[in-house]
Short mmCIF file of C-alpha atoms in Angstrom, two decimals:
data_model
loop_
_atom_site.label_atom_id
_atom_site.label_comp_id
_atom_site.label_asym_id
_atom_site.label_seq_id
_atom_site.Cartn_x
_atom_site.Cartn_y
_atom_site.Cartn_z
CA MET A 1 0.31 -0.16 0.01
CA LYS A 2 2.90 2.24 0.69
CA LYS A 3 4.16 2.15 -3.22
CA VAL A 4 0.26 2.63 -4.08
CA SER A 5 0.45 5.96 -1.77
CA MET A 6 3.20 7.17 -3.40
CA ALA A 7 2.17 6.71 -6.60
CA ILE A 8 -1.15 8.63 -6.07
CA ALA A 9 0.98 11.30 -4.43
CA SER A 10 2.95 11.67 -7.67
CA LEU A 11 0.25 11.49 -10.14
CA ALA A 12 -1.66 13.88 -8.08
CA ALA A 13 1.14 16.51 -8.00
CA SER A 14 1.68 15.61 -11.93
CA VAL A 15 -1.76 17.37 -12.40
CA ALA A 16 -1.83 19.55 -9.45
CA GLY A 17 -2.81 23.34 -10.70
CA ALA A 18 -4.66 22.41 -13.98
CA ALA A 19 -7.37 24.87 -14.74
CA PRO A 20 -10.63 23.81 -15.41
CA VAL A 21 -12.38 24.96 -19.01
CA CYS A 22 -14.30 28.12 -18.36
CA ALA A 23 -16.91 29.45 -20.59
CA GLN A 24 -14.25 31.85 -22.86
CA GLN A 25 -11.96 28.94 -23.27
CA THR A 26 -12.31 26.63 -25.98
CA VAL A 27 -11.59 22.51 -25.68
CA GLU A 28 -8.97 22.92 -27.77
CA GLN A 29 -7.64 26.03 -26.31
CA PHE A 30 -7.57 23.95 -23.06
CA TYR A 31 -5.62 21.09 -24.38
CA GLN A 32 -3.32 22.96 -26.42
CA ALA A 33 -2.51 24.65 -22.65
CA LYS A 34 -2.62 21.38 -20.89
CA LYS A 35 -0.54 19.58 -23.61
CA SER A 36 -1.33 15.84 -21.92
CA ILE A 37 -3.71 13.79 -20.80
CA ASN A 38 -2.87 11.13 -18.02
CA LEU A 39 -4.06 7.69 -18.81
CA VAL A 40 -3.97 5.80 -15.14
CA ILE A 41 -3.58 2.06 -16.07
CA GLY A 42 -5.39 0.35 -12.82
CA TYR A 43 -2.78 -2.92 -13.18
CA ALA A 44 0.98 -3.48 -13.76
CA PRO A 45 2.43 -3.90 -17.03
CA GLY A 46 1.87 -6.99 -19.16
CA GLY A 47 -1.99 -7.91 -19.12
CA SER A 48 -4.75 -6.92 -21.28
CA TYR A 49 -5.75 -3.71 -19.61
CA ASP A 50 -1.93 -2.50 -20.06
CA LEU A 51 -1.94 -3.46 -23.69
CA TYR A 52 -5.25 -1.72 -24.70
CA ALA A 53 -4.55 1.39 -22.52
CA ARG A 54 -1.28 1.87 -24.49
CA LEU A 55 -2.84 1.33 -27.68
CA VAL A 56 -5.35 3.63 -27.00
CA ALA A 57 -2.91 6.02 -25.43
CA ARG A 58 -0.90 6.06 -28.95
CA HIS A 59 -3.89 7.21 -31.15
CA LEU A 60 -6.54 9.23 -29.04
CA GLY A 61 -4.67 12.24 -29.03
CA ARG A 62 -5.00 12.41 -32.69
CA PHE A 63 -8.75 13.07 -32.24
CA VAL A 64 -9.21 15.30 -29.24
CA PRO A 65 -8.91 18.72 -30.04
CA GLY A 66 -5.69 20.51 -29.23
CA ALA A 67 -3.70 17.18 -30.12
CA PRO A 68 -3.03 16.14 -26.33
CA ALA A 69 -0.63 13.64 -25.71
CA VAL A 70 -1.93 10.44 -23.84
CA THR A 71 0.56 9.62 -21.27
CA PRO A 72 -0.01 6.01 -19.64
CA GLN A 73 0.74 5.35 -16.03
CA ASN A 74 0.18 2.37 -14.72
CA MET A 75 -0.85 2.40 -10.73
CA PRO A 76 -1.75 -1.16 -9.82
CA GLY A 77 -3.36 -1.95 -6.68
CA ALA A 78 -6.00 -4.04 -4.94
CA GLY A 79 -7.34 -5.39 -8.35
CA SER A 80 -7.43 -1.63 -9.99
CA LEU A 81 -9.55 -0.27 -6.90
CA ALA A 82 -6.28 2.09 -5.87
CA ALA A 83 -6.66 3.61 -9.39
CA ALA A 84 -10.55 3.83 -9.40
CA ASN A 85 -10.72 5.61 -5.94
CA TYR A 86 -7.74 7.67 -7.33
CA ILE A 87 -9.88 8.59 -10.42
CA PHE A 88 -13.34 9.04 -8.42
CA ALA A 89 -11.63 11.30 -5.99
CA VAL A 90 -8.36 12.86 -6.60
CA ALA A 91 -7.70 13.56 -9.95
CA PRO A 92 -8.36 16.53 -11.24
CA LYS A 93 -11.77 17.05 -12.72
CA ASP A 94 -11.15 18.97 -15.97
CA GLY A 95 -10.30 16.56 -18.53
CA SER A 96 -6.46 15.75 -17.92
CA ALA A 97 -6.69 12.39 -16.00
CA LEU A 98 -8.61 9.22 -17.40
CA GLY A 99 -8.83 5.92 -15.89
CA ALA A 100 -8.41 2.09 -17.57
CA LEU A 101 -9.81 0.48 -14.67
CA GLY A 102 -11.03 -3.13 -13.99
CA GLU A 103 -14.36 -4.68 -15.35
CA THR A 104 -15.25 -5.86 -11.96
CA LEU A 105 -15.52 -1.89 -10.66
CA ALA A 106 -19.34 -2.11 -10.77
CA MET A 107 -19.32 -5.50 -9.25
CA GLU A 108 -17.35 -4.65 -6.07
CA GLN A 109 -19.22 -1.65 -5.45
CA ALA A 110 -22.22 -4.00 -5.61
CA LEU A 111 -20.87 -6.26 -3.22
CA ARG A 112 -19.97 -3.33 -0.84
CA ASN A 113 -16.10 -4.13 -1.02
CA PRO A 114 -14.41 -1.87 1.50
CA GLY A 115 -11.78 -0.96 -1.00
CA ALA A 116 -13.92 0.25 -3.23
CA LYS A 117 -14.55 4.30 -2.28
CA TYR A 118 -16.11 5.24 -5.48
CA ASP A 119 -19.77 5.48 -7.32
CA ALA A 120 -18.93 3.65 -10.42
CA ALA A 121 -22.24 5.34 -11.67
CA LYS A 122 -21.01 8.52 -11.28
CA LEU A 123 -17.85 8.27 -13.33
CA THR A 124 -17.70 9.59 -16.48
CA TRP A 125 -17.41 6.87 -18.92
CA ILE A 126 -15.94 8.01 -22.23
CA GLY A 127 -15.83 4.79 -24.32
CA ARG A 128 -14.92 0.98 -24.53
CA ILE A 129 -12.25 -0.35 -27.40
CA ALA A 130 -13.41 -4.13 -26.40
CA SER A 131 -15.06 -6.59 -24.47
CA SER A 132 -13.15 -9.00 -22.63
CA ASN A 133 -13.14 -12.68 -22.21
CA ASN A 134 -10.97 -13.47 -18.87
CA ILE A 135 -9.77 -16.85 -18.86
CA HIS A 136 -7.99 -19.53 -16.66
CA LEU A 137 -5.17 -21.61 -17.74
CA ALA A 138 -3.58 -24.75 -16.61
CA TRP A 139 0.33 -25.09 -17.26
CA HIS A 140 1.34 -28.32 -19.49
CA THR A 141 2.93 -30.01 -16.43
CA SER A 142 0.22 -29.48 -13.98
CA LYS A 143 -1.78 -32.67 -13.03
CA ALA A 144 -4.93 -30.51 -13.10
CA GLN A 145 -5.58 -30.45 -16.52
CA SER A 146 -9.35 -29.08 -16.42
CA VAL A 147 -11.90 -27.37 -13.59
CA GLU A 148 -13.32 -31.33 -13.42
CA ASP A 149 -9.24 -32.66 -12.37
CA ALA A 150 -9.22 -29.55 -9.82
CA LYS A 151 -12.07 -31.33 -7.83
CA SER A 152 -9.77 -34.20 -7.06
CA ILE A 153 -6.51 -32.84 -7.35
CA GLU A 154 -5.38 -29.75 -5.47
CA MET A 155 -4.18 -26.90 -8.16
CA THR A 156 -1.93 -23.65 -7.20
CA VAL A 157 -3.15 -20.62 -9.02
CA ALA A 158 -1.75 -16.91 -9.21
CA GLY A 159 -4.11 -14.39 -7.65
CA THR A 160 -3.58 -10.97 -8.93
CA GLY A 161 -5.68 -8.96 -6.32
CA PRO A 162 -8.57 -9.51 -4.16
CA ALA A 163 -11.01 -7.46 -6.74
CA ASN A 164 -9.58 -9.57 -9.63
CA LEU A 165 -11.44 -12.66 -11.05
CA ALA A 166 -7.82 -14.51 -11.19
CA GLU A 167 -8.11 -14.65 -7.54
CA THR A 168 -12.21 -14.62 -6.97
CA VAL A 169 -13.16 -17.06 -9.58
CA PRO A 170 -11.21 -20.00 -8.03
CA ARG A 171 -12.17 -19.22 -4.62
CA LEU A 172 -16.00 -19.17 -5.54
CA LEU A 173 -15.70 -22.56 -7.87
CA ASN A 174 -14.46 -24.22 -4.52
CA VAL A 175 -17.29 -23.30 -2.75
CA ILE A 176 -20.22 -24.01 -5.72
CA ALA A 177 -18.30 -26.61 -7.32
CA GLY A 178 -16.04 -28.06 -4.92
CA THR A 179 -12.60 -27.68 -6.45
CA LYS A 180 -9.24 -27.77 -4.88
CA PHE A 181 -7.75 -24.43 -6.22
CA LYS A 182 -4.93 -22.91 -4.11
CA VAL A 183 -4.90 -19.23 -4.59
CA VAL A 184 -1.31 -17.81 -4.36
CA SER A 185 -2.22 -14.29 -3.95
CA GLY A 186 0.41 -11.19 -4.43
CA TYR A 187 1.07 -10.91 -8.34
CA PRO A 188 0.18 -7.32 -9.37
CA SER A 189 -1.04 -8.17 -13.03
CA SER A 190 -1.54 -11.14 -15.01
CA GLY A 191 1.58 -10.99 -16.54
CA PRO A 192 3.66 -11.77 -13.70
CA GLY A 193 1.17 -14.30 -12.45
CA MET A 194 2.04 -16.25 -16.24
CA LEU A 195 5.61 -15.64 -15.30
CA ALA A 196 5.10 -17.46 -12.28
CA MET A 197 3.04 -20.33 -13.86
CA GLU A 198 6.00 -20.78 -16.88
CA ARG A 199 8.18 -21.08 -13.86
CA GLY A 200 6.55 -23.85 -12.26
CA GLU A 201 5.78 -21.32 -8.89
CA VAL A 202 2.01 -22.01 -9.78
CA ASP A 203 0.02 -24.62 -11.55
CA GLY A 204 -1.91 -22.03 -13.38
CA ALA A 205 -3.04 -18.36 -13.69
CA GLY A 206 -5.70 -15.93 -15.07
CA THR A 207 -5.56 -13.85 -17.57
CA SER A 208 -7.47 -12.88 -20.78
CA TRP A 209 -8.24 -14.40 -23.94
CA ALA A 210 -6.72 -11.21 -25.97
CA VAL A 211 -3.41 -11.72 -23.95
CA ILE A 212 -3.05 -14.93 -25.02
CA LYS A 213 -3.76 -14.51 -28.88
CA ALA A 214 -1.55 -11.12 -28.85
CA GLN A 215 1.26 -12.53 -27.22
CA HIS A 216 1.75 -16.28 -26.80
CA GLN A 217 0.35 -17.86 -29.53
CA ASP A 218 3.38 -20.44 -29.35
CA TRP A 219 1.99 -21.54 -25.91
CA LEU A 220 -1.26 -22.81 -27.77
CA ARG A 221 0.64 -23.78 -30.80
CA ASP A 222 3.51 -26.02 -28.36
CA LYS A 223 0.59 -27.04 -26.17
CA LYS A 224 2.12 -25.72 -23.35
CA ILE A 225 -1.03 -24.55 -21.91
CA LYS A 226 -4.53 -25.91 -21.49
CA ILE A 227 -7.46 -22.85 -21.48
CA ILE A 228 -9.91 -24.75 -18.38
CA LEU A 229 -12.14 -22.08 -18.14
CA GLN A 230 -13.85 -18.66 -19.34
CA ASP A 231 -15.65 -16.30 -17.42
CA LEU A 232 -18.61 -15.39 -19.50
CA PRO A 233 -22.38 -16.56 -19.30
CA GLU A 234 -22.18 -18.30 -22.49
CA ARG A 235 -19.10 -20.00 -24.43
CA ASP A 236 -17.05 -17.80 -26.62
CA PRO A 237 -17.51 -18.92 -30.23
CA GLU A 238 -13.59 -18.89 -30.39
CA LEU A 239 -13.25 -21.13 -27.82
CA PRO A 240 -16.30 -23.77 -28.19
CA ASP A 241 -14.43 -26.52 -26.20
CA VAL A 242 -13.88 -24.33 -23.07
CA PRO A 243 -16.53 -24.11 -20.49
CA ALA A 244 -18.04 -20.93 -19.38
CA LEU A 245 -18.36 -19.94 -15.61
CA LEU A 246 -22.41 -20.14 -15.57
CA GLU A 247 -22.11 -24.03 -16.35
CA PHE A 248 -21.02 -24.89 -12.63
CA ALA A 249 -24.05 -23.90 -11.50
CA LYS A 250 -26.36 -26.09 -9.22
CA THR A 251 -29.33 -23.91 -8.26
CA ASP A 252 -30.60 -20.55 -9.14
CA ALA A 253 -28.64 -19.34 -6.34
CA ASP A 254 -25.24 -20.64 -8.06
CA ARG A 255 -26.65 -19.01 -11.23
CA ALA A 256 -27.39 -15.91 -9.58
CA LEU A 257 -23.57 -15.56 -7.84
CA LEU A 258 -21.91 -16.55 -10.94
CA GLY A 259 -23.96 -14.31 -13.36
CA LEU A 260 -22.25 -11.28 -11.46
CA TYR A 261 -18.89 -12.59 -11.69
CA ALA A 262 -19.44 -13.36 -15.23
CA SER A 263 -20.92 -9.95 -16.35
CA GLY A 264 -17.82 -7.77 -16.24
CA GLY A 265 -17.32 -9.11 -20.08
CA ALA A 266 -19.51 -6.19 -21.40
CA ILE A 267 -17.45 -3.53 -19.68
CA GLY A 268 -14.26 -4.94 -20.65
CA ARG A 269 -11.39 -2.72 -21.55
CA ALA A 270 -13.31 0.36 -21.02
CA TYR A 271 -11.97 4.07 -20.05
CA SER A 272 -13.56 6.72 -17.59
CA GLY A 273 -13.17 9.83 -16.12
CA PRO A 274 -13.86 11.44 -12.85
CA PRO A 275 -17.33 12.42 -11.62
CA ASP A 276 -18.62 15.98 -12.96
CA LEU A 277 -16.13 16.65 -16.15
CA PRO A 278 -16.78 19.96 -17.72
CA ALA A 279 -19.82 19.07 -20.77
CA PRO A 280 -17.56 20.30 -23.62
CA ILE A 281 -14.67 18.22 -22.55
CA THR A 282 -16.66 15.35 -21.78
CA ALA A 283 -18.30 15.87 -25.36
CA ALA A 284 -14.98 16.09 -27.16
CA LEU A 285 -13.45 12.93 -25.23
CA ARG A 286 -16.64 10.53 -26.01
CA ALA A 287 -16.44 11.74 -30.30
CA GLY A 288 -12.85 11.57 -30.12
CA PHE A 289 -13.04 8.08 -28.55
CA GLN A 290 -15.41 6.67 -31.19
CA LYS A 291 -13.37 8.33 -33.88
CA MET A 292 -10.22 6.61 -32.75
CA ALA A 293 -12.17 3.17 -32.32
CA LYS A 294 -12.78 3.04 -35.94
CA ASP A 295 -9.43 4.78 -37.14
CA PRO A 296 -7.67 2.70 -39.96
CA ASP A 297 -4.36 3.35 -38.46
CA MET A 298 -5.37 1.86 -34.82
CA LEU A 299 -6.92 -0.70 -36.17
CA ALA A 300 -4.08 -2.07 -38.53
CA GLU A 301 -1.91 -1.72 -35.03
CA ALA A 302 -4.16 -3.96 -32.98
CA ALA A 303 -4.60 -6.48 -35.76
CA LYS A 304 -0.32 -6.76 -35.78
CA MET A 305 -0.61 -6.88 -32.33
CA ASN A 306 -3.66 -9.77 -32.48
CA LEU A 307 -6.03 -7.46 -30.22
CA SER A 308 -9.79 -7.76 -31.16
CA ILE A 309 -11.48 -4.15 -31.26
CA GLU A 310 -15.39 -4.10 -30.03
CA PRO A 311 -16.28 -0.34 -29.24
CA GLY A 312 -18.73 0.38 -27.35
CA ASP A 313 -20.29 3.78 -26.01
CA ASP A 314 -20.55 5.81 -22.99
CA ALA A 315 -24.52 5.32 -22.50
CA THR A 316 -24.02 1.24 -23.01
CA LEU A 317 -21.34 0.90 -20.30
CA LEU A 318 -23.61 3.21 -17.73
CA LYS A 319 -26.28 1.02 -18.24
CA VAL A 320 -24.09 -2.12 -17.48
CA VAL A 321 -22.73 -0.57 -14.65
CA GLN A 322 -26.42 0.63 -13.21
CA ALA A 323 -27.41 -2.58 -13.86
CA THR A 324 -24.67 -4.34 -12.13
CA VAL A 325 -24.67 -2.43 -8.96
CA LYS A 326 -28.38 -3.61 -8.23
CA VAL A 327 -27.37 -6.91 -6.87
CA ASP A 328 -29.65 -8.81 -4.68
CA ASP A 329 -29.32 -8.85 -0.99
CA GLY A 330 -29.26 -12.85 -1.21
CA VAL A 331 -26.06 -12.90 -3.38
CA ARG A 332 -24.37 -9.84 -1.69
CA GLN A 333 -25.04 -11.97 1.54
CA ARG A 334 -23.69 -15.69 -0.17
CA VAL A 335 -20.48 -13.31 -1.43
CA ARG A 336 -19.97 -12.38 2.50
CA GLU A 337 -20.16 -15.75 3.49
CA ILE A 338 -17.87 -17.07 0.93
CA PHE A 339 -15.05 -14.21 1.07
CA GLY A 340 -15.75 -12.94 4.37
CA ASN A 341 -16.28 -9.44 3.80
#
């Protein structure tokens, strides 16, 4: 937490003194004077949040009046809750700071995670670059090569934060499906978690399908990994042989609980700003984001990186967020019983 606090202090200092857009100042004039937008990434380098955010950072500024540079800065901590709290309460409300935050943001608020000190519905949602499919892997040397195997064989997996699906889903399945996943916490993001898996420190890890396609095609080719689960309500057409999370529900209560944890894919790799951004800034950022999402140069770079682009607008994101935060009390109580919070 000390490193997180230092990172927050550093970012706050870097954006201090930014002047809000006033009636006499256009958006273009504001960004010409400000020159940059800090894009705060809630995870360490190496995962899909970082990959997508840096892609966005390389292209978004061209479509914002004043052509500001977009500077990516990593602020890992608590499954991106540290960055979410910073964007919500500390970052300047003038358009000079945006966040690439975890897709479980609204879910953690709905479950009343004490570390979630924000209101996801009050964030200024800008747009989504892609939906997401979080997956769970087993290294080829693991004795367990499926969720069914993990019911009888203990399988160690890399945990990447208490609000991250790589950590929460295995623990949920231990209760609901009777698996024997042992979560080894402390990895800052999926990159270090997968490195630990490759080194033999753990048997498996969680990441996104986008990261595997972009960075680890050789693992698929050489059969170094087995994808054992995808955190979706239904199987992705690209992974028809991999079970989806809801398939392990035995009761309606199970389905409601697992459905909540499978809901983040629609938010995916989305970008938001602090509450109450000036309306002209908000409109410019949203319009610029959607133009960027269709830009041939950006799409060509994404294709070279094997990154899927599935844009979403702010209204769609807000609708998903608002629906997610309305969790049934029974689901909330069951989460408390499982996780003890």
